[in-house]
XYZ file of C-alpha atoms in Angstrom:
516
model
C 0.423 -0.155 0.073
C 1.071 3.976 -1.147
C 2.836 4.910 2.297
C 0.404 8.533 1.834
C -2.518 6.023 2.157
C -0.615 4.158 4.928
C -0.484 7.335 7.337
C -4.587 7.748 6.474
C -5.492 4.735 7.444
C -3.749 4.287 10.801
C -4.676 7.459 11.116
C -8.114 7.448 11.337
C -7.713 3.989 13.707
C -6.374 6.710 16.055
C -8.557 9.118 15.755
C -11.348 6.744 16.374
C -9.380 5.992 19.690
C -8.590 8.926 20.923
C -12.619 10.411 20.745
C -14.412 7.104 21.923
C -16.856 7.967 24.270
C -15.866 12.082 23.928
C -19.112 14.063 23.557
C -18.927 17.333 21.041
C -20.671 20.073 23.633
C -19.104 23.387 23.541
C -16.736 24.502 26.175
C -18.648 26.544 28.631
C -18.665 29.878 26.815
C -16.762 33.003 28.862
C -18.280 36.540 27.730
C -18.507 36.671 24.078
C -16.010 39.641 21.639
C -19.026 41.923 20.079
C -20.037 41.840 16.633
C -17.393 44.218 14.228
C -20.452 46.957 15.403
C -19.495 46.616 18.607
C -15.913 47.180 18.540
C -15.944 50.126 20.814
C -16.387 47.634 23.358
C -13.934 45.394 22.809
C -10.568 47.210 24.666
C -12.860 46.135 27.359
C -11.802 42.893 27.036
C -9.441 40.011 27.458
C -8.381 39.486 23.195
C -8.873 35.751 21.532
C -6.484 33.737 21.686
C -5.783 30.731 19.373
C -4.010 28.607 17.717
C -4.687 27.891 13.075
C -3.771 25.586 11.125
C -3.112 26.954 7.641
C -2.252 25.362 4.541
C 0.648 27.325 2.978
C -0.879 27.142 -0.531
C 2.658 27.916 -2.612
C 1.713 31.972 -1.448
C 5.322 32.955 -2.125
C 5.050 36.194 0.599
C 4.342 33.061 2.909
C 6.863 30.899 2.078
C 9.531 33.102 2.134
C 8.404 34.927 5.461
C 10.856 34.730 8.376
C 7.968 34.628 10.962
C 4.525 35.234 9.693
C 2.413 35.713 13.302
C 5.278 38.712 14.110
C 3.687 39.376 10.522
C 2.149 43.090 9.883
C -0.627 42.014 7.919
C -1.118 39.195 11.037
C -0.564 41.960 14.006
C -2.517 44.304 12.102
C -5.990 41.621 11.860
C -5.652 40.982 15.330
C -5.096 44.281 16.438
C -9.071 44.668 14.444
C -10.242 41.671 16.467
C -8.784 42.256 19.202
C -7.701 38.898 19.332
C -3.837 36.708 19.386
C -3.069 34.620 16.551
C -1.253 31.589 16.951
C -0.785 30.018 12.854
C 0.598 27.327 12.058
C 1.644 27.179 8.645
C 1.465 23.291 7.353
C 3.753 23.230 3.472
C 1.363 23.232 0.677
C 3.014 20.640 -0.978
C 2.958 17.334 2.026
C -0.159 18.623 3.633
C -1.944 15.701 3.442
C 1.717 14.166 5.001
C 1.357 16.531 7.970
C -2.345 17.197 8.743
C -2.802 13.760 9.184
C 0.736 13.847 11.872
C -0.541 16.737 12.979
C -4.711 14.817 13.870
C -3.329 11.351 15.517
C -0.130 12.624 17.828
C -3.418 15.293 19.254
C -1.819 18.413 19.093
C -4.434 19.605 16.436
C -5.058 23.414 16.891
C -8.185 25.912 18.204
C -9.096 25.628 13.891
C -8.294 23.996 12.058
C -8.013 24.772 8.192
C -9.202 21.743 6.269
C -8.575 22.434 2.441
C -12.221 22.160 1.010
C -15.022 20.416 2.404
C -15.347 17.928 4.915
C -14.003 14.618 3.428
C -10.789 15.229 2.481
C -7.530 12.013 2.489
C -5.349 15.708 4.989
C -8.821 14.383 7.608
C -8.039 10.961 7.273
C -12.203 10.966 8.673
C -11.744 13.859 11.951
C -15.116 14.285 11.027
C -16.672 11.597 11.559
C -14.984 10.841 14.659
C -16.117 13.932 16.844
C -13.075 15.956 16.270
C -14.631 18.215 15.344
C -17.643 20.269 16.682
C -20.875 20.716 14.486
C -22.090 24.959 14.509
C -25.314 25.004 13.930
C -26.378 26.254 16.657
C -23.390 28.855 16.945
C -23.852 30.315 13.653
C -27.716 30.815 14.594
C -26.780 33.016 17.155
C -23.066 34.502 17.045
C -22.694 33.870 12.635
C -25.394 36.045 10.750
C -23.651 37.381 8.102
C -22.037 34.539 7.463
C -25.736 32.847 6.875
C -26.464 35.755 5.325
C -23.370 35.760 2.919
C -22.197 32.366 2.031
C -24.532 30.605 -0.573
C -25.855 26.958 0.175
C -23.972 24.710 -2.205
C -20.554 26.209 -0.038
C -22.732 25.084 3.001
C -23.919 21.718 1.819
C -20.260 20.858 0.854
C -18.898 20.898 4.006
C -21.989 19.774 5.363
C -22.382 15.642 7.307
C -24.731 13.679 9.171
C -26.824 17.273 8.413
C -24.740 19.209 10.883
C -22.349 22.387 9.748
C -18.956 21.441 10.124
C -17.402 24.101 8.482
C -17.287 27.592 8.055
C -16.081 27.454 4.020
C -14.200 30.042 2.213
C -16.373 30.634 -0.870
C -16.710 30.398 -4.908
C -19.621 32.103 -6.282
C -18.774 32.007 -9.574
C -17.117 28.236 -9.722
C -15.459 28.019 -13.580
C -11.874 29.955 -11.965
C -9.417 28.511 -14.657
C -8.733 30.396 -18.258
C -6.278 29.937 -21.389
C -3.986 32.522 -21.505
C -2.554 33.986 -24.481
C 0.479 35.866 -25.378
C -1.800 38.398 -27.191
C 1.516 40.743 -28.169
C 2.640 37.410 -30.288
C -0.785 36.278 -31.198
C -0.757 40.133 -32.811
C 2.414 39.082 -34.931
C 1.575 35.967 -36.580
C -1.648 37.436 -38.409
C -4.120 35.529 -36.687
C -7.185 35.443 -35.462
C -8.348 34.045 -31.907
C -8.777 30.729 -31.940
C -11.682 28.570 -30.251
C -11.896 24.339 -32.387
C -8.861 22.690 -31.229
C -7.783 22.611 -34.168
C -7.546 26.774 -35.047
C -5.383 26.361 -30.994
C -2.788 24.124 -33.003
C -2.375 26.457 -35.449
C -2.156 29.296 -33.636
C 0.875 26.718 -31.914
C 2.358 26.760 -34.590
C 2.537 29.804 -35.059
C 3.871 30.557 -32.520
C 6.595 27.898 -32.653
C 7.191 29.698 -35.697
C 8.276 32.935 -33.677
C 10.612 31.451 -32.121
C 9.344 30.897 -28.820
C 10.516 28.484 -26.813
C 7.284 26.993 -24.774
C 4.391 27.971 -27.494
C 2.201 25.513 -24.790
C 3.196 25.876 -20.834
C 1.932 22.348 -18.976
C 3.615 21.034 -16.002
C 3.606 18.304 -14.100
C 0.896 15.450 -13.973
C -0.987 17.665 -16.453
C -1.759 19.506 -13.396
C -3.135 23.563 -15.085
C -2.408 21.239 -18.562
C -5.809 20.182 -18.616
C -6.727 22.473 -21.207
C -7.551 20.407 -24.678
C -8.708 16.854 -22.304
C -11.886 19.184 -21.467
C -12.110 20.842 -24.856
C -12.978 16.785 -26.013
C -14.625 16.626 -22.579
C -11.665 13.653 -21.025
C -10.906 15.113 -17.700
C -9.212 11.962 -16.863
C -9.897 13.276 -12.977
C -14.151 13.390 -14.217
C -16.864 11.274 -13.432
C -20.337 10.946 -15.661
C -23.185 8.535 -16.990
C -22.804 6.132 -19.662
C -23.933 2.854 -20.732
C -26.165 2.488 -17.694
C -23.064 2.902 -15.055
C -21.459 5.994 -13.562
C -17.599 5.287 -14.717
C -14.569 8.024 -15.489
C -14.398 9.903 -18.302
C -10.960 8.229 -19.750
C -13.125 5.021 -19.559
C -16.998 7.240 -22.122
C -15.921 6.136 -26.064
C -13.040 7.260 -27.875
C -12.915 10.994 -26.682
C -10.187 10.398 -24.159
C -8.135 9.227 -27.272
C -8.263 11.729 -29.661
C -7.332 13.837 -26.554
C -4.278 11.708 -26.688
C -3.498 12.049 -30.167
C -4.150 15.892 -29.655
C -1.033 16.022 -26.922
C 0.852 13.859 -28.867
C 0.648 15.706 -32.156
C 2.219 19.454 -29.587
C 5.133 16.443 -28.140
C 6.399 15.550 -31.442
C 6.126 18.880 -33.059
C 7.590 20.677 -30.579
C 4.731 22.408 -28.997
C 4.452 22.186 -25.333
C 7.638 21.392 -22.786
C 9.383 18.667 -24.208
C 9.853 18.252 -19.806
C 5.900 19.305 -19.349
C 4.736 15.998 -17.621
C 7.921 16.586 -14.472
C 8.335 20.175 -14.546
C 6.618 21.929 -11.086
C 4.640 25.000 -10.056
C 7.629 27.236 -9.351
C 9.470 26.465 -12.756
C 6.007 26.464 -14.881
C 5.611 30.146 -13.008
C 7.971 31.031 -13.799
C 9.638 29.768 -17.951
C 6.073 32.242 -18.222
C 6.257 35.369 -15.891
C 10.041 35.244 -17.823
C 8.139 35.224 -21.324
C 9.474 31.633 -22.180
C 4.992 30.395 -23.520
C 3.238 31.394 -25.317
C -0.468 29.883 -23.643
C -0.979 28.181 -20.711
C -3.767 27.493 -18.210
C -4.099 29.232 -15.172
C -6.914 31.104 -12.455
C -7.993 33.963 -14.585
C -8.461 36.759 -11.495
C -4.314 36.443 -11.498
C -3.862 37.652 -14.898
C -3.037 41.573 -14.071
C -0.010 40.779 -11.144
C 1.344 37.946 -14.029
C 0.863 40.830 -16.655
C 2.725 42.602 -14.302
C 5.466 40.739 -13.166
C 6.117 39.293 -17.000
C 6.332 43.144 -18.363
C 9.046 43.533 -15.526
C 11.457 41.406 -18.100
C 9.481 41.877 -21.048
C 7.569 44.803 -21.414
C 5.354 44.885 -24.892
C 3.886 41.744 -22.962
C 0.248 42.130 -22.829
C -1.864 38.381 -21.918
C -5.292 38.094 -22.484
C -7.927 34.795 -21.379
C -8.870 34.207 -24.460
C -13.181 31.288 -23.962
C -11.027 27.900 -24.197
C -10.670 26.097 -27.201
C -13.959 23.750 -27.968
C -14.091 20.777 -29.468
C -16.471 18.045 -30.785
C -19.198 18.902 -28.349
C -19.412 22.540 -29.298
C -18.063 22.834 -25.817
C -14.559 23.349 -23.311
C -13.497 24.985 -20.341
C -11.696 23.923 -17.936
C -13.112 21.282 -14.838
C -15.425 23.502 -12.843
C -14.274 24.222 -9.095
C -16.009 23.293 -5.963
C -17.835 25.722 -3.981
C -15.497 26.277 -1.604
C -11.520 26.930 -1.277
C -10.522 25.943 1.525
C -12.688 24.901 4.750
C -12.046 26.228 8.699
C -13.169 24.136 11.493
C -13.240 23.849 15.502
C -12.109 21.485 17.200
C -13.819 20.043 19.664
C -11.512 20.028 22.710
C -11.179 23.174 22.622
C -10.754 26.063 25.633
C -11.068 28.678 23.251
C -15.096 30.255 23.846
C -16.018 28.671 20.457
C -18.919 31.438 20.638
C -16.250 34.319 19.799
C -14.030 32.284 17.232
C -17.148 32.481 15.473
C -17.936 35.759 15.730
C -13.858 36.489 14.845
C -15.048 34.314 11.218
C -18.478 36.894 11.070
C -16.073 39.656 11.215
C -14.379 38.521 7.957
C -17.929 39.393 5.678
C -18.450 42.987 7.736
C -17.451 45.673 5.642
C -14.940 46.896 7.626
C -13.051 43.252 7.182
C -13.599 43.442 3.878
C -11.234 46.737 3.786
C -8.470 46.100 5.543
C -7.976 43.472 3.004
C -8.398 44.809 0.332
C -6.967 47.647 0.822
C -4.488 47.522 3.909
C -4.050 50.240 6.321
C -5.847 54.346 5.867
C -2.457 56.474 6.004
C 0.147 53.341 4.688
C -2.004 51.782 1.563
C -4.531 53.844 1.175
C -6.233 57.159 1.361
C -10.044 58.229 2.294
C -11.070 61.570 -0.113
C -14.672 62.944 0.826
C -14.900 59.360 0.857
C -13.200 57.401 -2.118
C -10.970 54.712 -1.632
C -7.396 56.433 -2.908
C -5.326 53.072 -3.381
C -2.570 52.468 -5.802
C -2.556 48.794 -7.151
C 1.463 47.637 -6.880
C 3.696 46.984 -9.793
C 6.387 45.795 -8.742
C 7.268 41.546 -8.003
C 7.033 41.945 -3.961
C 4.353 43.472 -3.205
C 2.117 42.331 -5.759
C 2.724 39.075 -3.623
C 1.913 41.546 -1.079
C -1.407 42.892 -1.793
C -2.258 38.909 -3.494
C -1.398 37.869 0.438
C -3.084 39.777 2.214
C -6.110 39.603 -0.192
C -6.518 35.992 -0.157
C -4.238 33.664 1.842
C -4.689 36.278 4.680
C -8.326 36.461 4.007
C -9.904 33.591 5.071
C -13.922 33.671 4.678
C -14.980 35.788 1.437
C -16.071 35.027 -2.045
C -12.848 33.769 -3.205
C -13.864 34.551 -6.945
C -12.350 37.761 -7.561
C -11.293 40.625 -5.587
C -13.614 43.138 -6.577
C -12.526 46.126 -4.429
C -8.894 45.507 -6.423
C -10.775 45.487 -9.799
C -13.098 47.997 -10.148
C -10.126 50.445 -9.795
C -9.068 50.031 -13.519
C -10.509 49.368 -16.466
C -7.791 46.384 -17.307
C -9.665 45.113 -13.687
C -13.094 46.266 -14.471
C -12.325 43.641 -17.662
C -11.538 41.000 -15.898
C -14.613 40.908 -14.353
C -16.451 40.562 -17.407
C -14.059 38.564 -18.395
C -15.841 36.080 -15.462
C -18.373 37.549 -16.219
C -18.863 36.708 -19.772
C -16.429 34.037 -20.624
C -15.768 32.642 -17.727
C -19.329 31.930 -16.806
C -20.340 30.392 -20.228
C -17.996 27.576 -20.096
C -16.986 24.311 -18.016
C -16.577 20.965 -17.955
C -18.320 19.250 -14.639
C -18.386 15.809 -13.078
C -20.598 13.014 -11.016
C -18.885 14.034 -7.460
C -19.835 11.385 -4.339
C -20.010 12.936 -0.902
C -19.188 10.971 0.961
C -16.030 9.522 -1.243
C -16.031 6.101 -3.391
C -15.507 3.812 -0.188
C -13.342 1.684 -2.637
C -10.470 4.401 -3.793
C -10.206 5.788 0.012
C -7.136 3.566 0.555
C -6.717 3.051 -3.424
C -3.982 5.831 -4.447
C -3.384 3.868 -7.499
C -6.970 4.056 -8.806
C -8.202 7.556 -7.382
C -8.488 10.247 -8.975
C -6.948 13.548 -6.665
C -9.168 17.305 -7.315
C -7.525 17.984 -10.469
C -5.064 15.836 -11.717
C -5.041 11.818 -13.174
C -4.835 8.082 -10.794
C -1.686 7.406 -10.620
C -2.238 3.895 -12.940
C -4.197 6.030 -16.064
C -1.195 9.061 -16.032
C 1.463 6.103 -16.421
C -0.089 4.654 -18.965
C -1.196 7.585 -20.371
C 2.716 9.287 -20.747
C 3.982 5.600 -22.960
C 1.068 7.039 -25.674
C 2.237 10.967 -25.788
C 5.064 9.982 -25.935
C 4.863 7.495 -29.217
C 6.000 4.477 -27.309
C 2.898 2.788 -26.698
C 0.311 3.526 -29.667
C -3.576 5.261 -29.103
C -5.194 1.199 -28.797
C -2.383 0.673 -25.792
C -5.085 2.700 -23.458
C -7.818 -0.063 -23.931
C -4.454 -1.937 -21.515
C -4.771 0.960 -19.510
C -8.315 1.131 -18.697
C -7.483 -2.648 -17.774
C -5.163 -1.877 -15.770
C -7.431 -0.177 -14.029
C -10.287 -2.082 -13.487
C -7.951 -4.762 -12.851
C -6.182 -3.257 -9.254
C -9.783 -1.772 -7.673
C -11.645 0.383 -10.871
C -14.464 -1.655 -11.227
C -15.260 -1.580 -8.030
C -15.277 1.867 -7.991
C -17.670 2.623 -10.896
C -20.128 -0.602 -9.004
C -19.497 1.477 -6.001
C -20.084 5.366 -8.072
C -23.249 3.697 -10.085
C -25.454 2.257 -6.846
C -24.555 6.001 -5.301
C -25.350 7.671 -8.482
C -29.211 5.399 -9.010
C -29.844 5.665 -5.437
């Protein structure tokens, strides 16, 4: 069994043992923190001291900070909310392993951040084992702003057995990724904005003729490199109902072979980075920012900051988000995200008053919080004139990373689709809002979801897909096809191996869940 999943299995057993007989009753409440509108009364209370685990998410500002708890923005957040926060960072690349070990150790912070809903592998069944508090009553009494702002779809994703167990950082628009293109390079080719896969191929070939090193910039495990799988509706980590069964999309007809053929053509013609299958996120980003890429996939909200960084190296560069390539069915777009980006849960054995913790999160959706996280500190990063905010969007990489950290990572509960207050300040930002409304909202590929996850896959990582990555068994075989080491027909053997290693049981379970 894979080492990571051995750890998960062990953790589940340990967590279950630790919490047998435990009740999930709340600790006795102290005087709660006033809501944001009653902030004047906070000074008379002792600060709310609590710990929180947070995934670094590969955020440059966080991962390069010598001590995030001494960061000026954390200190200002504490001042605004009358809190004393102990942030415990969880490394992005080791997130699942570090989280499961933390839960098994029993040294659990007062608040735990999960990567999505309450069924993630990093939680190792801890919600079901009683590790975290149900929040319904607390939210009704102290979190009315949260209940009003956060959409029901997001609450559903953090609900187990009819009870809410987390506060979600959410998306109002699940179509988040877009197809990015160097518009200045496209103009040099004389070609129009492509729409079909054939037109996209023509543009990539033209980029190569221009001398672009990576016409299409790929990334490891097809992560942020699955644009053309989506065009053929063959994302290998998604499921669909096909011929009376729920199956992975790579088993739904021959469309997966069409997608693999497309990627093989790109590889053979040098239209994609030759090492794209192993290119990590930092190198992926570096190649783009240095001007070596002509087209790639990325979350659309990042476009303004990435363009500014790119222009420091290539002043004439311009980036645009264009409609994603459409396949035979006339549709396209990347996978649709879950409604929940992050979720925050309260440890059932916390010594901290959970009512005050809920009020801290309730403040996150207040006008005061929105102004702080969006613009920073009055007199330092913005000014007010006749009620109008004057904020200058940074242009250098370090300040952009700092802004991104404040508006995305440190702001715990928000509509994470984009930071509207920043975008509305410029014509470029307003154009990005239109991109979300007019392009991304019209595209995207959805999947059949399983909450809770399929039991047949929980301890079988070889055949279990990730959120946006294929299962290992499929990936290993698909690579051989793309590199030209095996013919397209070899994909039939990949399916047989996937079925033999547990995929057959997964299909049976998935179909039963879907039809019940």
